[in-house]
């Protein structure tokens, strides 16, 4: 029973935070939507900040684990590895699109929680991206380029559909929670890797042209 | 004097909305930061929603005008035109990076103001992008592709640095308000157009190969 209450609270919080914003949502509204009383929320999460922290940790723990697992395939080549990272992260966001959408919006705020998340999870993510890009340059798979600028582009492409879910739905009629979207958009992300990252690679000195 | 007060209010509101969020900011705080009393804010903007609407209109009126002006160069070619659109929108955002950052976050919320903005400005923006892409396909400048999926990618690339300004600064050490950023990132956006949009174009039937 207790576990169900906790899950119901998290689910209600994600939905409400996503549509009304974190500051625009009260503990009372979450309690009402989860069908529990406010004392139950206090028991599990202390207060609204505790609930927010739980959502962040929940999202980024899994996110980082996906990234680590995909990075393990680096020896098959940087391009293959990056394609797997992109595919796994896209899938994870599609599966959790409400949570992703709310977390990304909240990450744009300048708060204590956000600073803590950035100094752990975002730095870890950067570390893995950096490793993959460095390997790609070293093995002449990727065109040499500034790593931060590559991360901006790749993260922009990966996050866009979830940072703007209303726009996607109401203006473009594209639905990021449908399997069709994931398949189609993954091709675009892979195309960016093939065309923007892997084309025009300078010829290695001393290499034998085939 | 009155005009100065109005400007000071808008400036203070943008800064506070950007760092603490719209819901996390009170009229009292804005009045304090702008060095006016709350009655002056009420006189100019009615209430906090009025101030929010003013910021939205202010941002999107200019944004749309930039897009229209750049679109006027369509007869020089779709690729040239798209490069100009991208360059002008990037420049506009860099010049107004705090406003852009706050507006993009707020756009992810599901509110009355956001719905009104989307049904006017976002649809106009989509219209121009669509026109440019259609011309590009027709004139065999762009590889044929789903227009909504191209818009997702292009907008993701254009908006990313402003939707995540803390991340840019704290994790990547990239500063979107500096001229160096604009120059460097514009090259990346143009590269996306050259490599992802303009490569592998199917040969026109009946065309004479040179």
Tab-separated table of C-alpha atoms in Angstrom:
chain	number	residue	atom	x	y	z
A	1	UNK	CA	0.000	0.000	0.000
A	2	UNK	CA	2.739	2.435	1.033
A	3	UNK	CA	4.748	1.774	-2.102
A	4	UNK	CA	1.635	2.420	-4.213
A	5	UNK	CA	1.056	5.744	-2.451
A	6	UNK	CA	4.648	6.793	-3.132
A	7	UNK	CA	4.313	5.885	-6.810
A	8	UNK	CA	0.966	7.661	-7.089
A	9	UNK	CA	2.479	10.826	-5.563
A	10	UNK	CA	5.421	10.795	-7.991
A	11	UNK	CA	3.125	10.200	-10.950
A	12	UNK	CA	0.752	13.026	-9.952
A	13	UNK	CA	3.682	15.367	-9.258
A	14	UNK	CA	5.241	14.735	-12.680
A	15	UNK	CA	1.940	15.428	-14.462
A	16	UNK	CA	1.210	18.607	-12.479
A	17	UNK	CA	4.788	19.944	-12.510
A	18	UNK	CA	4.813	19.354	-16.261
A	19	UNK	CA	1.618	21.222	-17.074
A	20	UNK	CA	1.623	23.949	-14.388
A	21	UNK	CA	5.317	24.247	-13.569
A	22	UNK	CA	7.038	23.452	-10.264
A	23	UNK	CA	6.293	26.822	-8.644
A	24	UNK	CA	2.754	26.776	-10.021
A	25	UNK	CA	1.917	23.479	-8.274
A	26	UNK	CA	1.017	23.103	-4.590
A	27	UNK	CA	1.447	20.062	-2.312
A	28	UNK	CA	-2.333	20.178	-1.801
A	29	UNK	CA	-2.974	19.774	-5.551
A	30	UNK	CA	-0.534	16.856	-5.743
A	31	UNK	CA	-2.189	15.198	-2.741
A	32	UNK	CA	-5.613	15.632	-4.358
A	33	UNK	CA	-4.474	14.191	-7.721
A	34	UNK	CA	-2.698	11.244	-6.046
A	35	UNK	CA	-5.661	10.612	-3.760
A	36	UNK	CA	-3.548	10.779	-0.574
A	37	UNK	CA	-3.388	13.331	2.243
A	38	UNK	CA	-0.600	15.909	2.534
A	39	UNK	CA	0.875	14.097	5.569
A	40	UNK	CA	1.650	11.082	3.333
A	41	UNK	CA	3.626	13.346	0.994
A	42	UNK	CA	5.484	14.803	3.987
A	43	UNK	CA	6.240	11.255	5.224
A	44	UNK	CA	7.785	10.164	1.914
A	45	UNK	CA	9.393	13.367	0.616
A	46	UNK	CA	9.507	15.827	3.504
A	47	UNK	CA	8.360	18.788	1.350
A	48	UNK	CA	7.945	20.001	-2.247
A	49	UNK	CA	11.713	20.466	-2.680
A	50	UNK	CA	12.202	16.840	-1.543
A	51	UNK	CA	9.739	15.704	-4.187
A	52	UNK	CA	11.530	17.768	-6.833
A	53	UNK	CA	14.896	16.301	-5.823
A	54	UNK	CA	13.443	12.800	-6.004
A	55	UNK	CA	12.220	13.452	-9.581
A	56	UNK	CA	15.623	14.805	-10.633
A	57	UNK	CA	17.546	11.891	-9.093
A	58	UNK	CA	15.105	9.353	-10.503
A	59	UNK	CA	15.532	10.808	-14.009
A	60	UNK	CA	19.286	11.364	-14.046
A	61	UNK	CA	20.275	8.126	-12.277
A	62	UNK	CA	18.666	6.117	-15.072
A	63	UNK	CA	19.834	8.542	-17.762
A	64	UNK	CA	23.460	8.210	-16.640
A	65	UNK	CA	23.171	4.417	-16.399
A	66	UNK	CA	21.939	4.269	-20.038
A	67	UNK	CA	24.877	6.394	-21.092
A	68	UNK	CA	27.418	4.259	-19.211
A	69	UNK	CA	25.990	1.063	-20.676
A	70	UNK	CA	26.103	2.450	-24.218
A	71	UNK	CA	29.652	3.746	-23.699
A	72	UNK	CA	30.802	0.201	-22.925
A	73	UNK	CA	30.585	-0.517	-26.684
A	74	UNK	CA	33.305	2.073	-27.520
A	75	UNK	CA	35.708	-0.597	-28.792
A	76	UNK	CA	33.385	-1.298	-31.709
A	77	UNK	CA	34.153	2.240	-32.928
A	78	UNK	CA	33.276	5.777	-31.861
A	79	UNK	CA	30.586	6.206	-34.528
A	80	UNK	CA	28.818	2.972	-33.613
A	81	UNK	CA	29.058	3.863	-29.934
A	82	UNK	CA	27.668	7.374	-30.411
A	83	UNK	CA	24.789	6.012	-32.468
A	84	UNK	CA	23.961	3.637	-29.623
A	85	UNK	CA	24.145	6.413	-27.014
A	86	UNK	CA	21.801	8.581	-29.083
A	87	UNK	CA	19.398	5.724	-29.685
A	88	UNK	CA	19.268	4.730	-25.992
A	89	UNK	CA	18.845	8.306	-24.759
A	90	UNK	CA	16.088	9.003	-27.267
A	91	UNK	CA	14.297	5.812	-26.260
A	92	UNK	CA	14.608	6.674	-22.570
A	93	UNK	CA	13.130	10.143	-23.113
A	94	UNK	CA	10.282	8.790	-25.260
A	95	UNK	CA	9.427	6.295	-22.525
A	96	UNK	CA	9.446	9.088	-19.907
A	97	UNK	CA	8.388	12.037	-22.001
A	98	UNK	CA	6.407	13.923	-19.311
A	99	UNK	CA	9.239	13.583	-16.800
A	100	UNK	CA	11.878	14.542	-19.387
A	101	UNK	CA	9.845	17.546	-20.477
A	102	UNK	CA	9.428	18.881	-16.945
A	103	UNK	CA	13.037	18.135	-15.877
A	104	UNK	CA	14.503	19.939	-18.899
A	105	UNK	CA	12.411	23.033	-18.238
A	106	UNK	CA	13.390	23.039	-14.554
A	107	UNK	CA	17.077	22.627	-15.486
A	108	UNK	CA	16.943	26.051	-17.152
A	109	UNK	CA	16.317	27.643	-13.734
A	110	UNK	CA	19.147	28.822	-11.505
A	111	UNK	CA	18.542	26.860	-8.248
A	112	UNK	CA	20.468	24.866	-5.649
A	113	UNK	CA	19.055	21.527	-6.865
A	114	UNK	CA	19.956	22.338	-10.474
A	115	UNK	CA	23.503	23.310	-9.524
A	116	UNK	CA	23.942	20.010	-7.661
A	117	UNK	CA	22.577	17.985	-10.581
A	118	UNK	CA	24.872	19.781	-13.020
A	119	UNK	CA	27.957	19.249	-10.882
A	120	UNK	CA	27.352	15.484	-10.825
A	121	UNK	CA	25.210	14.141	-13.656
A	122	UNK	CA	25.834	16.772	-16.343
A	123	UNK	CA	29.581	16.539	-15.789
A	124	UNK	CA	29.412	12.734	-16.062
A	125	UNK	CA	27.445	13.022	-19.293
A	126	UNK	CA	29.976	15.513	-20.641
A	127	UNK	CA	32.790	13.120	-19.682
A	128	UNK	CA	31.286	10.296	-21.764
A	129	UNK	CA	30.539	12.523	-24.765
A	130	UNK	CA	34.073	13.874	-24.565
A	131	UNK	CA	35.597	10.362	-24.470
A	132	UNK	CA	33.560	9.292	-27.493
A	133	UNK	CA	34.449	12.395	-29.512
A	134	UNK	CA	38.144	12.112	-28.620
A	135	UNK	CA	38.201	8.482	-29.717
A	136	UNK	CA	36.397	9.431	-32.911
A	137	UNK	CA	39.011	12.078	-33.739
A	138	UNK	CA	41.870	9.749	-32.833
A	139	UNK	CA	40.543	6.917	-34.983
A	140	UNK	CA	39.754	9.308	-37.853
A	141	UNK	CA	36.054	8.532	-37.683
A	142	UNK	CA	34.954	12.118	-36.894
A	143	UNK	CA	36.015	15.395	-38.428
A	144	UNK	CA	38.023	17.353	-35.813
A	145	UNK	CA	35.836	19.976	-34.153
A	146	UNK	CA	35.333	21.771	-30.824
A	147	UNK	CA	33.872	19.227	-28.369
A	148	UNK	CA	31.635	21.697	-26.446
A	149	UNK	CA	30.126	22.875	-29.740
A	150	UNK	CA	29.438	19.293	-30.792
A	151	UNK	CA	27.762	18.617	-27.434
A	152	UNK	CA	25.553	21.733	-27.845
A	153	UNK	CA	24.335	20.500	-31.221
A	154	UNK	CA	23.831	16.890	-30.233
A	155	UNK	CA	22.034	17.737	-26.984
A	156	UNK	CA	19.944	20.345	-28.806
A	157	UNK	CA	18.796	17.701	-31.281
A	158	UNK	CA	18.164	15.068	-28.588
A	159	UNK	CA	16.294	17.359	-26.160
A	160	UNK	CA	14.273	19.576	-28.516
A	161	UNK	CA	11.161	17.341	-28.870
A	162	UNK	CA	10.847	17.071	-25.077
A	163	UNK	CA	11.596	20.697	-24.213
A	164	UNK	CA	8.782	21.834	-26.503
A	165	UNK	CA	6.091	19.195	-26.309
A	166	UNK	CA	3.182	21.655	-26.699
A	167	UNK	CA	4.794	23.159	-29.774
A	168	UNK	CA	5.427	19.692	-31.222
A	169	UNK	CA	1.814	18.687	-30.735
A	170	UNK	CA	-0.050	21.916	-31.510
A	171	UNK	CA	2.093	23.404	-34.278
A	172	UNK	CA	3.923	20.505	-35.960
A	173	UNK	CA	1.429	17.701	-35.190
A	174	UNK	CA	4.288	15.439	-34.129
A	175	UNK	CA	3.801	13.248	-31.037
A	176	UNK	CA	7.041	12.334	-29.220
A	177	UNK	CA	5.316	9.678	-27.111
A	178	UNK	CA	4.396	7.567	-30.163
A	179	UNK	CA	6.715	4.770	-31.408
A	180	UNK	CA	6.549	6.157	-34.962
A	181	UNK	CA	8.221	9.361	-33.798
A	182	UNK	CA	11.092	7.526	-32.119
A	183	UNK	CA	11.872	5.456	-35.228
A	184	UNK	CA	11.711	8.395	-37.585
A	185	UNK	CA	13.597	10.878	-35.438
A	186	UNK	CA	16.351	8.384	-34.637
A	187	UNK	CA	17.130	8.237	-38.365
A	188	UNK	CA	17.566	12.030	-38.355
A	189	UNK	CA	19.902	11.891	-35.359
A	190	UNK	CA	21.966	9.171	-37.053
A	191	UNK	CA	22.024	11.240	-40.233
A	192	UNK	CA	23.537	14.142	-38.281
A	193	UNK	CA	26.287	11.773	-37.095
A	194	UNK	CA	26.887	10.456	-40.630
A	195	UNK	CA	26.723	13.759	-42.467
A	196	UNK	CA	27.833	16.494	-40.094
A	197	UNK	CA	30.217	14.586	-37.864
A	198	UNK	CA	31.692	11.930	-40.163
A	199	UNK	CA	32.036	13.649	-43.550
A	200	UNK	CA	35.099	15.452	-44.984
A	201	UNK	CA	37.524	13.726	-42.636
A	202	UNK	CA	41.079	14.856	-43.321
A	203	UNK	CA	43.259	12.069	-44.702
A	204	UNK	CA	45.608	10.587	-42.134
A	205	UNK	CA	49.244	11.312	-42.808
A	206	UNK	CA	50.998	8.291	-44.223
A	207	UNK	CA	47.726	6.465	-44.842
A	208	UNK	CA	47.533	4.342	-47.982
A	209	UNK	CA	44.661	5.429	-50.234
A	210	UNK	CA	42.533	2.553	-51.374
B	1	UNK	CA	10.209	59.648	-16.873
B	2	UNK	CA	7.234	57.374	-17.462
B	3	UNK	CA	8.914	55.687	-20.392
B	4	UNK	CA	12.007	55.058	-18.295
B	5	UNK	CA	9.915	53.464	-15.558
B	6	UNK	CA	8.262	51.152	-18.087
B	7	UNK	CA	11.630	50.109	-19.492
B	8	UNK	CA	13.058	49.578	-16.013
B	9	UNK	CA	10.105	47.360	-15.098
B	10	UNK	CA	10.491	45.236	-18.226
B	11	UNK	CA	14.236	44.902	-17.681
B	12	UNK	CA	13.812	43.879	-14.037
B	13	UNK	CA	11.009	41.458	-14.929
B	14	UNK	CA	13.114	39.726	-17.608
B	15	UNK	CA	16.048	39.279	-15.213
B	16	UNK	CA	13.881	37.969	-12.366
B	17	UNK	CA	11.618	35.775	-14.525
B	18	UNK	CA	14.774	34.323	-16.063
B	19	UNK	CA	16.524	33.388	-12.840
B	20	UNK	CA	13.557	32.564	-10.575
B	21	UNK	CA	10.864	31.615	-13.078
B	22	UNK	CA	7.586	33.421	-13.782
B	23	UNK	CA	5.650	31.784	-10.924
B	24	UNK	CA	8.601	32.210	-8.574
B	25	UNK	CA	8.658	35.994	-9.055
B	26	UNK	CA	6.315	38.477	-7.340
B	27	UNK	CA	5.234	41.935	-8.494
B	28	UNK	CA	6.732	43.271	-5.253
B	29	UNK	CA	10.177	41.866	-6.190
B	30	UNK	CA	9.970	43.360	-9.673
B	31	UNK	CA	8.961	46.754	-8.225
B	32	UNK	CA	11.893	46.600	-5.811
B	33	UNK	CA	14.409	45.696	-8.541
B	34	UNK	CA	13.050	48.368	-10.911
B	35	UNK	CA	12.964	50.966	-8.134
B	36	UNK	CA	9.287	51.798	-8.706
B	37	UNK	CA	6.204	51.155	-6.604
B	38	UNK	CA	3.709	48.388	-7.406
B	39	UNK	CA	1.085	50.940	-8.517
B	40	UNK	CA	3.385	51.969	-11.393
B	41	UNK	CA	3.510	48.351	-12.579
B	42	UNK	CA	-0.291	48.146	-12.323
B	43	UNK	CA	-0.579	51.389	-14.326
B	44	UNK	CA	1.578	50.098	-17.205
B	45	UNK	CA	0.777	46.374	-17.263
B	46	UNK	CA	-2.332	45.829	-15.161
B	47	UNK	CA	-0.933	42.722	-13.421
B	48	UNK	CA	1.779	40.030	-13.648
B	49	UNK	CA	0.000	38.290	-16.540
B	50	UNK	CA	-0.052	41.617	-18.405
B	51	UNK	CA	3.693	41.928	-17.906
B	52	UNK	CA	4.235	38.364	-19.128
B	53	UNK	CA	2.114	39.020	-22.235
B	54	UNK	CA	4.082	42.181	-22.929
B	55	UNK	CA	7.385	40.213	-22.786
B	56	UNK	CA	6.018	37.539	-25.127
B	57	UNK	CA	4.678	40.068	-27.648
B	58	UNK	CA	7.854	42.128	-27.471
B	59	UNK	CA	9.981	39.046	-28.204
B	60	UNK	CA	7.860	37.422	-30.914
B	61	UNK	CA	6.930	40.632	-32.788
B	62	UNK	CA	10.610	41.317	-33.448
B	63	UNK	CA	11.407	37.622	-34.008
B	64	UNK	CA	8.719	37.368	-36.691
B	65	UNK	CA	9.844	40.616	-38.331
B	66	UNK	CA	13.405	39.251	-38.617
B	67	UNK	CA	12.067	36.101	-40.206
B	68	UNK	CA	9.888	38.003	-42.712
B	69	UNK	CA	12.786	40.266	-43.676
B	70	UNK	CA	15.121	37.304	-44.225
B	71	UNK	CA	12.453	35.437	-46.192
B	72	UNK	CA	12.321	38.331	-48.678
B	73	UNK	CA	15.639	37.050	-50.096
B	74	UNK	CA	14.091	33.716	-51.204
B	75	UNK	CA	14.673	34.455	-54.896
B	76	UNK	CA	18.414	34.249	-54.361
B	77	UNK	CA	17.908	30.556	-53.568
B	78	UNK	CA	16.438	28.516	-50.720
B	79	UNK	CA	19.817	27.632	-49.236
B	80	UNK	CA	21.020	31.235	-49.163
B	81	UNK	CA	17.689	32.329	-47.715
B	82	UNK	CA	17.722	29.679	-44.965
B	83	UNK	CA	21.282	30.622	-44.050
B	84	UNK	CA	20.181	34.214	-43.676
B	85	UNK	CA	17.160	33.280	-41.546
B	86	UNK	CA	19.362	31.192	-39.249
B	87	UNK	CA	21.980	33.929	-39.001
B	88	UNK	CA	19.420	36.645	-38.210
B	89	UNK	CA	17.551	34.544	-35.628
B	90	UNK	CA	20.795	33.541	-33.901
B	91	UNK	CA	21.892	37.162	-33.794
B	92	UNK	CA	18.536	38.264	-32.395
B	93	UNK	CA	18.681	35.661	-29.634
B	94	UNK	CA	22.289	36.525	-28.748
B	95	UNK	CA	21.325	40.182	-28.445
B	96	UNK	CA	18.379	39.272	-26.189
B	97	UNK	CA	19.693	36.158	-24.525
B	98	UNK	CA	18.021	36.625	-21.110
B	99	UNK	CA	14.656	37.325	-22.704
B	100	UNK	CA	15.029	34.408	-25.150
B	101	UNK	CA	16.031	32.071	-22.362
B	102	UNK	CA	13.037	32.932	-20.200
B	103	UNK	CA	10.543	32.975	-23.096
B	104	UNK	CA	11.612	29.525	-24.327
B	105	UNK	CA	11.240	28.039	-20.857
B	106	UNK	CA	7.812	29.612	-20.436
B	107	UNK	CA	6.750	28.316	-23.890
B	108	UNK	CA	7.066	24.769	-22.559
B	109	UNK	CA	4.206	25.464	-20.129
B	110	UNK	CA	0.591	24.790	-21.046
B	111	UNK	CA	-1.080	28.193	-20.519
B	112	UNK	CA	-3.554	30.527	-22.212
B	113	UNK	CA	-0.820	33.018	-23.202
B	114	UNK	CA	1.338	30.247	-24.679
B	115	UNK	CA	-1.571	28.874	-26.686
B	116	UNK	CA	-2.284	32.333	-28.122
B	117	UNK	CA	1.369	32.889	-29.016
B	118	UNK	CA	1.559	29.491	-30.725
B	119	UNK	CA	-1.604	30.069	-32.735
B	120	UNK	CA	-0.188	33.297	-34.177
B	121	UNK	CA	3.618	33.604	-34.083
B	122	UNK	CA	4.610	29.917	-34.099
B	123	UNK	CA	2.280	29.249	-37.013
B	124	UNK	CA	3.753	32.186	-38.922
B	125	UNK	CA	7.270	30.929	-38.259
B	126	UNK	CA	6.249	27.455	-39.445
B	127	UNK	CA	4.751	28.995	-42.584
B	128	UNK	CA	8.055	30.657	-43.535
B	129	UNK	CA	10.156	27.574	-42.782
B	130	UNK	CA	7.731	25.490	-44.839
B	131	UNK	CA	7.933	27.897	-47.796
B	132	UNK	CA	11.739	27.845	-47.720
B	133	UNK	CA	11.928	24.044	-47.500
B	134	UNK	CA	9.364	23.595	-50.294
B	135	UNK	CA	11.318	25.942	-52.542
B	136	UNK	CA	14.513	24.084	-51.679
B	137	UNK	CA	12.986	20.736	-52.670
B	138	UNK	CA	11.477	22.185	-55.828
B	139	UNK	CA	14.737	23.801	-56.926
B	140	UNK	CA	16.714	20.642	-56.003
B	141	UNK	CA	18.758	22.482	-53.420
B	142	UNK	CA	17.621	20.352	-50.449
B	143	UNK	CA	17.286	16.609	-50.130
B	144	UNK	CA	13.548	15.781	-49.853
B	145	UNK	CA	12.575	15.161	-46.234
B	146	UNK	CA	9.637	15.571	-43.847
B	147	UNK	CA	9.225	19.318	-43.179
B	148	UNK	CA	8.108	19.017	-39.523
B	149	UNK	CA	11.164	16.830	-38.777
B	150	UNK	CA	13.453	19.390	-40.399
B	151	UNK	CA	11.867	22.155	-38.326
B	152	UNK	CA	12.404	20.135	-35.124
B	153	UNK	CA	16.110	19.763	-35.873
B	154	UNK	CA	16.684	23.328	-36.998
B	155	UNK	CA	14.782	24.860	-34.086
B	156	UNK	CA	16.514	22.474	-31.665
B	157	UNK	CA	19.897	23.677	-32.914
B	158	UNK	CA	18.895	27.357	-32.875
B	159	UNK	CA	17.234	27.329	-29.438
B	160	UNK	CA	19.496	24.977	-27.457
B	161	UNK	CA	22.077	27.551	-26.262
B	162	UNK	CA	19.329	29.809	-24.912
B	163	UNK	CA	17.151	27.122	-23.366
B	164	UNK	CA	20.088	25.896	-21.303
B	165	UNK	CA	22.150	28.947	-20.440
B	166	UNK	CA	23.229	27.651	-17.005
B	167	UNK	CA	24.359	24.365	-18.512
B	168	UNK	CA	26.242	26.194	-21.267
B	169	UNK	CA	28.048	28.375	-18.744
B	170	UNK	CA	28.653	25.949	-15.866
B	171	UNK	CA	29.271	22.692	-17.717
B	172	UNK	CA	30.527	23.591	-21.193
B	173	UNK	CA	32.090	26.999	-20.378
B	174	UNK	CA	30.442	28.487	-23.465
B	175	UNK	CA	28.912	31.976	-23.193
B	176	UNK	CA	26.051	32.658	-25.647
B	177	UNK	CA	26.101	36.395	-24.950
B	178	UNK	CA	29.654	36.795	-26.292
B	179	UNK	CA	30.290	37.697	-29.962
B	180	UNK	CA	32.766	34.814	-30.274
B	181	UNK	CA	29.980	32.327	-29.599
B	182	UNK	CA	27.719	33.779	-32.276
B	183	UNK	CA	30.403	33.613	-34.968
B	184	UNK	CA	31.468	30.090	-34.110
B	185	UNK	CA	28.008	28.612	-33.633
B	186	UNK	CA	26.700	30.193	-36.830
B	187	UNK	CA	29.296	28.157	-38.748
B	188	UNK	CA	27.894	24.991	-37.148
B	189	UNK	CA	24.337	25.925	-38.103
B	190	UNK	CA	25.433	26.607	-41.679
B	191	UNK	CA	27.311	23.300	-41.705
B	192	UNK	CA	24.081	21.523	-40.777
B	193	UNK	CA	22.411	23.179	-43.791
B	194	UNK	CA	25.300	22.240	-46.107
B	195	UNK	CA	25.849	18.707	-44.874
B	196	UNK	CA	22.550	17.382	-43.592
B	197	UNK	CA	20.104	19.325	-45.734
B	198	UNK	CA	21.968	19.831	-49.005
B	199	UNK	CA	23.966	16.609	-49.518
B	200	UNK	CA	22.929	13.492	-51.500
B	201	UNK	CA	20.313	15.339	-53.546
B	202	UNK	CA	18.654	12.994	-56.021
B	203	UNK	CA	19.479	13.867	-59.624
B	204	UNK	CA	16.672	15.680	-61.429
B	205	UNK	CA	15.101	13.631	-64.183
B	206	UNK	CA	16.196	14.898	-67.564
B	207	UNK	CA	19.014	16.964	-66.086
B	208	UNK	CA	22.241	17.092	-68.035
B	209	UNK	CA	25.181	15.918	-65.943
B	210	UNK	CA	28.110	18.295	-66.081
